[in-house]
mmCIF file of C-alpha atoms in Angstrom:
data_model
loop_
_atom_site.group_PDB
_atom_site.id
_atom_site.type_symbol
_atom_site.label_atom_id
_atom_site.label_comp_id
_atom_site.label_asym_id
_atom_site.label_seq_id
_atom_site.Cartn_x
_atom_site.Cartn_y
_atom_site.Cartn_z
ATOM 1 C CA VAL Z 162 -48.008 29.612 -7.870
ATOM 2 C CA LEU Z 163 -48.355 26.694 -5.513
ATOM 3 C CA LEU Z 164 -44.751 25.582 -5.101
ATOM 4 C CA ARG Z 165 -41.417 26.578 -6.566
ATOM 5 C CA GLU Z 166 -37.875 25.363 -6.418
ATOM 6 C CA SER Z 167 -34.652 26.757 -7.840
ATOM 7 C CA VAL Z 168 -32.682 24.330 -9.974
ATOM 8 C CA PRO Z 169 -29.065 24.976 -10.974
ATOM 9 C CA LEU Z 170 -28.183 24.753 -14.651
ATOM 10 C CA PRO Z 171 -25.063 22.592 -14.885
ATOM 11 C CA ASP Z 172 -22.511 23.706 -17.461
ATOM 12 C CA ASP Z 173 -22.565 20.370 -19.281
ATOM 13 C CA VAL Z 174 -26.357 19.997 -19.685
ATOM 14 C CA ASP Z 175 -28.256 20.762 -22.897
ATOM 15 C CA ALA Z 176 -31.920 21.760 -23.203
ATOM 16 C CA GLY Z 177 -33.094 18.174 -23.661
ATOM 17 C CA ARG Z 178 -31.358 16.904 -20.532
ATOM 18 C CA MET Z 179 -32.529 19.967 -18.560
ATOM 19 C CA HIS Z 180 -36.100 19.144 -19.622
ATOM 20 C CA ASP Z 181 -35.653 15.651 -18.203
ATOM 21 C CA LEU Z 182 -34.094 16.932 -14.953
ATOM 22 C CA LEU Z 183 -36.989 19.369 -14.463
ATOM 23 C CA ALA Z 184 -39.539 16.629 -15.154
ATOM 24 C CA GLU Z 185 -37.913 14.491 -12.445
ATOM 25 C CA LYS Z 186 -38.153 17.409 -9.989
ATOM 26 C CA ALA Z 187 -41.723 18.286 -11.008
ATOM 27 C CA ALA Z 188 -43.383 14.911 -10.408
ATOM 28 C CA PRO Z 189 -42.996 14.870 -6.607
ATOM 29 C CA MET Z 190 -43.811 18.592 -6.466
ATOM 30 C CA VAL Z 191 -47.164 17.972 -8.193
ATOM 31 C CA LEU Z 192 -48.009 15.375 -5.553
ATOM 32 C CA ALA Z 193 -46.906 17.730 -2.776
ATOM 33 C CA ALA Z 194 -48.988 20.561 -4.241
ATOM 34 C CA LEU Z 195 -52.103 18.405 -4.476
ATOM 35 C CA SER Z 196 -51.621 17.169 -0.927
ATOM 36 C CA GLY Z 197 -51.008 20.712 0.334
ATOM 37 C CA LEU Z 198 -54.123 22.026 -1.401
ATOM 38 C CA LYS Z 199 -56.191 19.213 0.066
ATOM 39 C CA ASP Z 200 -55.008 19.735 3.650
ATOM 40 C CA GLY Z 201 -54.859 23.548 3.381
ATOM 41 C CA SER Z 202 -51.106 23.845 4.013
ATOM 42 C CA ILE Z 203 -50.551 25.548 0.628
ATOM 43 C CA THR Z 204 -52.064 28.870 -0.357
ATOM 44 C CA PRO Z 205 -51.940 29.813 -4.039
ATOM 45 C CA GLN Z 206 -49.903 32.986 -4.685
ATOM 46 C CA PRO Z 207 -50.150 35.166 -7.817
ATOM 47 C CA GLN Z 208 -47.129 34.954 -10.102
ATOM 48 C CA SER Z 209 -44.965 38.055 -10.120
ATOM 49 C CA ALA Z 210 -45.111 40.003 -13.370
ATOM 50 C CA GLU Z 211 -41.452 41.000 -12.920
ATOM 51 C CA GLY Z 212 -39.191 39.439 -15.522
ATOM 52 C CA VAL Z 213 -42.046 37.882 -17.501
ATOM 53 C CA THR Z 214 -41.392 37.773 -21.242
ATOM 54 C CA TYR Z 215 -43.108 36.173 -24.214
ATOM 55 C CA ALA Z 216 -41.165 33.347 -25.816
ATOM 56 C CA LYS Z 217 -41.928 33.316 -29.516
ATOM 57 C CA LYS Z 218 -41.350 30.334 -31.763
ATOM 58 C CA ILE Z 219 -37.666 29.805 -32.591
ATOM 59 C CA SER Z 220 -37.017 30.632 -36.233
ATOM 60 C CA LYS Z 221 -34.637 28.699 -38.466
ATOM 61 C CA GLU Z 222 -32.417 31.776 -38.762
ATOM 62 C CA GLU Z 223 -32.088 31.957 -34.949
ATOM 63 C CA CYS Z 224 -30.657 28.413 -35.028
ATOM 64 C CA ARG Z 225 -27.834 29.418 -37.347
ATOM 65 C CA ILE Z 226 -24.474 29.741 -35.588
ATOM 66 C CA ASP Z 227 -22.859 33.180 -35.754
ATOM 67 C CA TRP Z 228 -19.130 32.489 -35.511
ATOM 68 C CA ASN Z 229 -18.462 36.180 -34.726
ATOM 69 C CA ARG Z 230 -19.848 35.673 -31.210
ATOM 70 C CA PRO Z 231 -17.614 34.554 -28.326
ATOM 71 C CA ALA Z 232 -17.023 30.803 -28.065
ATOM 72 C CA ALA Z 233 -18.817 30.518 -24.695
ATOM 73 C CA GLU Z 234 -21.943 32.197 -26.127
ATOM 74 C CA ILE Z 235 -21.944 29.907 -29.158
ATOM 75 C CA ARG Z 236 -21.562 26.849 -26.933
ATOM 76 C CA ASN Z 237 -24.554 27.974 -24.866
ATOM 77 C CA HIS Z 238 -26.493 28.647 -28.076
ATOM 78 C CA ILE Z 239 -25.800 25.062 -29.183
ATOM 79 C CA ARG Z 240 -26.757 23.686 -25.739
ATOM 80 C CA GLY Z 241 -29.994 25.668 -25.732
ATOM 81 C CA LEU Z 242 -31.074 24.269 -29.103
ATOM 82 C CA SER Z 243 -30.077 20.650 -28.476
ATOM 83 C CA PRO Z 244 -31.631 18.217 -29.183
ATOM 84 C CA LEU Z 245 -34.358 20.162 -30.982
ATOM 85 C CA PRO Z 246 -34.367 22.065 -33.232
ATOM 86 C CA GLY Z 247 -30.543 22.013 -33.268
ATOM 87 C CA ALA Z 248 -28.031 24.755 -34.065
ATOM 88 C CA TYR Z 249 -26.457 24.664 -37.520
ATOM 89 C CA PHE Z 250 -23.831 26.151 -39.814
ATOM 90 C CA MET Z 251 -23.495 26.089 -43.575
ATOM 91 C CA TYR Z 252 -20.593 24.401 -45.324
ATOM 92 C CA GLN Z 253 -20.453 24.013 -49.099
ATOM 93 C CA GLY Z 254 -24.216 24.493 -49.360
ATOM 94 C CA GLU Z 255 -25.084 21.956 -46.636
ATOM 95 C CA ALA Z 256 -26.752 22.833 -43.345
ATOM 96 C CA ILE Z 257 -24.802 20.848 -40.744
ATOM 97 C CA LYS Z 258 -26.343 20.620 -37.298
ATOM 98 C CA VAL Z 259 -24.260 20.768 -34.131
ATOM 99 C CA PHE Z 260 -25.570 19.228 -30.911
ATOM 100 C CA ALA Z 261 -22.534 19.527 -28.637
ATOM 101 C CA ALA Z 262 -19.305 21.498 -28.479
ATOM 102 C CA GLU Z 263 -16.444 22.047 -26.071
ATOM 103 C CA LEU Z 264 -14.627 25.253 -25.223
ATOM 104 C CA LEU Z 265 -11.007 25.221 -26.318
ATOM 105 C CA HIS Z 266 -8.193 27.154 -24.712
ATOM 106 C CA PHE Z 267 -6.108 27.522 -27.843
ATOM 107 C CA GLY Z 268 -6.359 28.728 -31.385
ATOM 108 C CA LYS Z 269 -6.856 32.022 -33.139
ATOM 109 C CA GLY Z 270 -8.158 32.802 -36.549
ATOM 110 C CA ALA Z 271 -10.920 34.538 -38.440
ATOM 111 C CA PRO Z 272 -14.346 33.573 -37.055
ATOM 112 C CA GLY Z 273 -15.621 30.363 -38.671
ATOM 113 C CA THR Z 274 -12.152 29.144 -39.704
ATOM 114 C CA VAL Z 275 -11.323 25.484 -39.091
ATOM 115 C CA LEU Z 276 -8.161 25.536 -36.967
ATOM 116 C CA GLY Z 277 -7.302 21.838 -36.985
ATOM 117 C CA ASP Z 278 -8.209 18.387 -38.203
ATOM 118 C CA ALA Z 279 -10.674 17.700 -35.359
ATOM 119 C CA LEU Z 280 -13.192 20.493 -36.083
ATOM 120 C CA GLU Z 281 -11.653 23.159 -33.893
ATOM 121 C CA ILE Z 282 -13.377 26.367 -34.986
ATOM 122 C CA ALA Z 283 -12.277 29.967 -34.388
ATOM 123 C CA CYS Z 284 -14.963 32.203 -32.911
ATOM 124 C CA GLY Z 285 -15.210 35.969 -32.340
ATOM 125 C CA SER Z 286 -13.169 35.286 -29.220
ATOM 126 C CA GLY Z 287 -11.883 31.848 -28.304
ATOM 127 C CA ALA Z 288 -12.511 28.604 -30.124
ATOM 128 C CA LEU Z 289 -14.839 25.608 -30.015
ATOM 129 C CA GLY Z 290 -14.373 21.927 -30.723
ATOM 130 C CA LEU Z 291 -17.515 20.552 -32.354
ATOM 131 C CA THR Z 292 -18.208 17.139 -30.800
ATOM 132 C CA VAL Z 293 -21.628 15.904 -32.045
ATOM 133 C CA LEU Z 294 -22.808 16.712 -35.583
ATOM 134 C CA GLN Z 295 -25.359 15.698 -38.203
ATOM 135 C CA ARG Z 296 -25.509 16.128 -41.965
ATOM 136 C CA PRO Z 297 -28.914 16.455 -43.666
ATOM 137 C CA GLY Z 298 -30.607 13.074 -43.971
ATOM 138 C CA LYS Z 299 -27.942 11.339 -41.881
ATOM 139 C CA LYS Z 300 -27.828 10.248 -38.259
ATOM 140 C CA ARG Z 301 -26.338 12.301 -35.454
ATOM 141 C CA MET Z 302 -22.787 11.177 -34.695
ATOM 142 C CA PRO Z 303 -19.673 11.941 -32.666
ATOM 143 C CA ARG Z 304 -16.962 14.022 -34.325
ATOM 144 C CA GLN Z 305 -14.669 11.064 -35.149
ATOM 145 C CA GLU Z 306 -17.413 9.189 -37.021
ATOM 146 C CA PHE Z 307 -18.578 12.371 -38.720
ATOM 147 C CA LEU Z 308 -15.067 13.080 -40.013
ATOM 148 C CA GLN Z 309 -14.663 9.546 -41.365
ATOM 149 C CA GLY Z 310 -17.393 10.186 -43.922
ATOM 150 C CA PHE Z 311 -17.157 13.945 -44.444
ATOM 151 C CA SER Z 312 -14.106 16.152 -44.611
ATOM 152 C CA ILE Z 313 -13.925 19.736 -43.444
ATOM 153 C CA PRO Z 314 -10.206 20.509 -43.855
ATOM 154 C CA HIS Z 315 -7.973 22.677 -41.739
ATOM 155 C CA GLY Z 316 -8.356 26.234 -43.039
ATOM 156 C CA GLY Z 317 -11.909 25.649 -44.292
ATOM 157 C CA ILE Z 318 -14.475 28.378 -43.610
ATOM 158 C CA LEU Z 319 -17.818 27.623 -41.990
ATOM 159 C CA GLU Z 320 -20.652 29.995 -42.798
#
């Protein structure tokens, strides 16, 4: 390890935006590391083995949303998989991807139940409003546009 810096993870940032934020931070650090190696002001340090884990390839099944989990966990799951590969749920045989969601402070129902006309979904605890979605073969779109061409009615069940 030549240099390191802690970077906060804002609550409204998905994996794609975090990638970009880290790239912005990394560029000047690379220059600083090269300069420090050249002038001897940086000494390489071995990386600590503590907390090291192997990150295997994300499977399609890991991308599927489990509505039995708490709303905050599902929202983080969606954020962590956005923009690629994208979290998804099944509805009437279609895999619908979700790229953004908001925590809601209302609504109760069986997990996966649509609680309103604006894609408010009951979770194991709490509820989410799905805000950016994509049907197979279609473009990614905000909730309002999505609902203009595809109906998921109040009371519907998402798998």
